[in-house]
Amino acid sequence: MSAPSQASFKISMLLNDTRYRGYTFQFTSLLLLFVTFSYLGSNLIRNLEEAGLNISYAFLGEPAGYDINQRLIDYTSQSTHMRATIVGVLNTLLVAFLACLSATILGVVVGVLRLSKNWLISKLMAVYVEAFRNVPVLIWIIIVFTIMTAVLPSPRAFRGEDPSASMIFDAIAFTNRGVYIPAPVFGAGSLIIIFIFLTSILAIFWYRRYATKLLYGTGKLLPVFWPSMAILFVPSFVVFFALGQPISLDYPSLTGFNFSGGWTVRGSLIALWFALAIYTGAFIAENVRAGILAISVGQTEAAASLGLRPNRVMNLVILPQALRVIIPPLISQFLNITKNSSLAIAVGYMDITGTLGGITLNQTGRAIEAILLLMLFYLLISLSISAIMNVYNKTVSLKER
């Protein structure tokens, strides 16, 4: 065979090789994508230069000039835009974490109750799911916020103007401006108590894992709830009193026309948190119901034939297997909560969209820079949630031998 024939034969072999063609198409697509984004980026920079503008993030070091009512770290109007952005990021993470936790608990409970043999309970849960799933979350946010501001009394009503306005246990006050609760005051030795409390939480996970392993290995059933409560609280309380109670509480008190002291949980945070939780909880409930129904009825009957009570059947047999079906869509719901938290601006809650993507953008005129940072934040937080939940999903997936 001549050299040209050999070359054409090799080319023909490569073209018929599906693996080679797959790599070639992927590389070509990646190259075209890179060229396209390079062209768009260079075109953007050229147009900005012609307009006398340039990409710069120097504005983050300038004074912000505006206040933020709900914040987890120290902040004043003289703080920089970077500080305001960090406050917005922390506010976003706070409401996302609270809503994800609450929605998961609510969704699991409602999903299980939807399968209850009690007709009234199952129908009530069905009404809740259908009502909240089919109404936009923004409407629920506005409804909850409006109810809070219209129903709850103003702080000045606690001066005796309204007999129904009274603090709960002289420590908690529900007002139309928010909820005022005691704040911990940490003294010397408080870090030891915090460390012991966190260690107790890890010990609970270890104990529950040990109890499950012992049950599956030997059939011996250990109590879980009360030992877990003892592990969580007893060591911390013992050390707390042994060190002379280094952690105290700063109670809110009415001074003038408002409360001072303690922690203030703004009504906007509560409305956003509650609305996101009950809205997404309806979707999670359907995921839980679908996961439970995916398990064969024979599993329940076999567990019942062994004498297991219904709650044991659900906790030890059904839910562990249903997690394989529940976790993947649950990841999407957590991502939806995080992204839907950007609707906080509707009730005046200053998250990252309200700070960086709102006031900072309007004051500085740096729309491109602010939007790029917003996109980067939501991309990173979404990828982080997906990565964490995927790791957990692998731990509950079926292990093949």
Tab-separated table of C-alpha atoms in Angstrom, residues 201-371:
chain	number	residue	atom	x	y	z
A	201	ILE	CA	-23.537	17.721	68.879
A	202	LEU	CA	-20.839	15.590	67.252
A	203	ALA	CA	-21.262	13.011	70.020
A	204	ILE	CA	-24.978	12.775	69.232
A	205	PHE	CA	-24.235	11.913	65.615
A	206	TRP	CA	-21.742	9.287	66.760
A	207	TYR	CA	-24.221	7.769	69.241
A	208	ARG	CA	-27.061	7.629	66.722
A	209	ARG	CA	-24.766	6.026	64.168
A	210	TYR	CA	-23.616	3.500	66.751
A	211	ALA	CA	-27.222	2.726	67.744
A	212	THR	CA	-28.186	2.182	64.093
A	213	LYS	CA	-25.177	-0.035	63.441
A	214	LEU	CA	-25.926	-2.084	66.569
A	215	LEU	CA	-29.566	-2.463	65.534
A	216	TYR	CA	-28.709	-3.659	62.030
A	217	GLY	CA	-25.908	-5.891	63.288
A	218	THR	CA	-27.441	-7.544	66.343
A	219	GLY	CA	-31.090	-6.491	66.385
A	220	LYS	CA	-30.652	-4.751	69.747
A	221	LEU	CA	-32.637	-1.517	69.899
A	222	LEU	CA	-31.114	1.318	71.938
A	223	PRO	CA	-33.128	4.402	72.962
A	224	VAL	CA	-32.141	7.409	70.907
A	225	PHE	CA	-34.161	10.516	71.790
A	226	TRP	CA	-33.590	10.881	75.530
A	227	PRO	CA	-29.899	9.876	75.430
A	228	SER	CA	-29.392	12.402	72.639
A	229	MET	CA	-30.992	15.134	74.745
A	230	ALA	CA	-28.816	14.159	77.717
A	231	ILE	CA	-25.653	14.211	75.601
A	232	LEU	CA	-26.612	17.616	74.189
A	233	PHE	CA	-27.463	19.477	77.389
A	234	VAL	CA	-26.044	17.740	80.488
A	235	PRO	CA	-22.294	18.311	79.837
A	236	SER	CA	-22.864	21.952	78.872
A	237	PHE	CA	-25.018	22.664	81.943
A	238	VAL	CA	-22.544	20.982	84.286
A	239	VAL	CA	-19.643	23.051	82.944
A	240	PHE	CA	-21.859	26.166	82.844
A	241	PHE	CA	-22.564	26.029	86.583
A	242	ALA	CA	-19.071	24.792	87.425
A	243	LEU	CA	-17.527	27.901	85.796
A	244	GLY	CA	-19.897	30.247	87.608
A	245	GLN	CA	-22.396	30.887	84.809
A	246	PRO	CA	-20.132	32.882	82.465
A	247	ILE	CA	-22.903	33.324	79.877
A	248	SER	CA	-25.729	35.704	80.778
A	249	LEU	CA	-28.618	37.282	78.873
A	250	ASP	CA	-29.217	40.880	77.884
A	251	TYR	CA	-32.997	41.356	77.945
A	252	PRO	CA	-34.753	43.895	75.709
A	253	SER	CA	-36.393	46.778	77.535
A	254	LEU	CA	-38.720	49.525	76.395
A	255	THR	CA	-36.968	52.897	76.427
A	256	GLY	CA	-38.855	55.782	74.875
A	257	PHE	CA	-40.800	54.670	71.819
A	258	ASN	CA	-38.779	51.555	71.037
A	259	PHE	CA	-36.983	48.631	72.631
A	260	SER	CA	-33.283	48.634	73.393
A	261	GLY	CA	-30.964	45.809	74.336
A	262	GLY	CA	-31.167	42.194	73.272
A	263	TRP	CA	-31.423	41.083	69.672
A	264	THR	CA	-33.784	42.547	67.112
A	265	VAL	CA	-35.132	40.214	64.448
A	266	ARG	CA	-36.693	42.498	61.858
A	267	GLY	CA	-40.139	41.791	60.517
A	268	SER	CA	-38.754	41.738	56.991
A	269	LEU	CA	-36.419	38.857	57.906
A	270	ILE	CA	-39.212	36.906	59.596
A	271	ALA	CA	-41.622	37.465	56.687
A	272	LEU	CA	-39.062	36.394	54.086
A	273	TRP	CA	-37.937	33.394	56.158
A	274	PHE	CA	-41.482	32.207	56.909
A	275	ALA	CA	-42.758	32.716	53.345
A	276	LEU	CA	-39.824	30.903	51.734
A	277	ALA	CA	-40.152	28.054	54.250
A	278	ILE	CA	-43.867	27.403	53.827
A	279	TYR	CA	-43.732	27.882	50.051
A	280	THR	CA	-40.765	25.565	49.427
A	281	GLY	CA	-41.963	23.182	52.153
A	282	ALA	CA	-44.961	22.358	49.951
A	283	PHE	CA	-42.634	21.256	47.129
A	284	ILE	CA	-40.426	19.269	49.509
A	285	ALA	CA	-43.530	17.564	50.889
A	286	GLU	CA	-44.329	16.234	47.421
A	287	ASN	CA	-40.737	15.040	47.040
A	288	VAL	CA	-40.989	13.201	50.359
A	289	ARG	CA	-44.354	11.682	49.424
A	290	ALA	CA	-42.965	10.504	46.081
A	291	GLY	CA	-39.914	8.996	47.790
A	292	ILE	CA	-42.057	7.082	50.267
A	293	LEU	CA	-44.428	5.819	47.566
A	294	ALA	CA	-41.416	4.622	45.575
A	295	ILE	CA	-40.743	2.030	48.289
A	296	SER	CA	-42.539	-1.261	47.817
A	297	VAL	CA	-45.534	-1.867	50.070
A	298	GLY	CA	-43.996	-5.240	50.851
A	299	GLN	CA	-41.259	-3.448	52.805
A	300	THR	CA	-43.854	-1.974	55.171
A	301	GLU	CA	-45.716	-5.255	55.495
A	302	ALA	CA	-42.522	-7.185	56.185
A	303	ALA	CA	-41.464	-4.704	58.876
A	304	ALA	CA	-44.932	-4.791	60.457
A	305	SER	CA	-44.865	-8.591	60.487
A	306	LEU	CA	-41.739	-8.387	62.644
A	307	GLY	CA	-43.664	-6.429	65.244
A	308	LEU	CA	-42.207	-2.972	64.512
A	309	ARG	CA	-44.410	-0.023	65.375
A	310	PRO	CA	-45.452	2.364	62.560
A	311	ASN	CA	-43.000	5.097	63.630
A	312	ARG	CA	-40.162	2.549	63.730
A	313	VAL	CA	-41.139	1.267	60.313
A	314	MET	CA	-41.004	4.808	58.925
A	315	ASN	CA	-37.697	5.757	60.596
A	316	LEU	CA	-35.801	2.498	60.136
A	317	VAL	CA	-37.193	0.997	56.934
A	318	ILE	CA	-39.014	3.477	54.718
A	319	LEU	CA	-37.215	6.820	55.057
A	320	PRO	CA	-33.646	5.451	54.754
A	321	GLN	CA	-34.579	3.896	51.419
A	322	ALA	CA	-36.705	6.847	50.318
A	323	LEU	CA	-33.766	9.242	50.731
A	324	ARG	CA	-32.339	7.938	47.439
A	325	VAL	CA	-35.364	9.437	45.703
A	326	ILE	CA	-35.801	12.499	47.930
A	327	ILE	CA	-32.274	13.959	47.984
A	328	PRO	CA	-31.779	14.839	44.253
A	329	PRO	CA	-34.917	17.033	43.963
A	330	LEU	CA	-34.243	18.373	47.473
A	331	ILE	CA	-31.005	19.895	46.158
A	332	SER	CA	-33.009	21.832	43.585
A	333	GLN	CA	-35.355	23.128	46.280
A	334	PHE	CA	-32.425	24.379	48.376
A	335	LEU	CA	-31.091	26.180	45.317
A	336	ASN	CA	-34.527	27.695	44.694
A	337	ILE	CA	-34.663	29.005	48.260
A	338	THR	CA	-31.265	30.647	47.896
A	339	LYS	CA	-32.173	32.295	44.606
A	340	ASN	CA	-35.697	33.257	45.707
A	341	SER	CA	-34.183	35.078	48.682
A	342	SER	CA	-33.304	37.821	46.177
A	343	LEU	CA	-36.986	38.848	46.426
A	344	ALA	CA	-36.101	40.296	49.847
A	345	ILE	CA	-36.106	43.804	48.381
A	346	ALA	CA	-39.934	43.581	48.222
A	347	VAL	CA	-40.133	43.808	52.040
A	348	GLY	CA	-37.030	45.916	52.628
A	349	TYR	CA	-34.717	43.144	53.790
A	350	MET	CA	-31.193	44.118	52.790
A	351	ASP	CA	-29.633	41.043	51.267
A	352	ILE	CA	-26.845	41.131	48.680
A	353	THR	CA	-29.349	42.032	45.952
A	354	GLY	CA	-30.547	44.990	47.990
A	355	THR	CA	-27.055	46.202	48.911
A	356	LEU	CA	-24.667	45.433	46.052
A	357	GLY	CA	-27.323	45.038	43.362
A	358	GLY	CA	-29.508	47.874	44.660
A	359	ILE	CA	-28.247	50.905	46.542
A	360	THR	CA	-24.551	50.427	45.782
A	361	LEU	CA	-25.255	49.978	42.076
A	362	ASN	CA	-27.472	53.086	41.955
A	363	GLN	CA	-25.031	55.256	43.908
A	364	THR	CA	-21.877	54.300	42.013
A	365	GLY	CA	-23.327	53.618	38.576
A	366	ARG	CA	-21.120	50.513	38.321
A	367	ALA	CA	-23.835	48.272	36.933
A	368	ILE	CA	-21.577	45.830	35.088
A	369	GLU	CA	-19.221	45.321	38.022
A	370	ALA	CA	-22.080	44.912	40.518
A	371	ILE	CA	-23.984	42.464	38.326
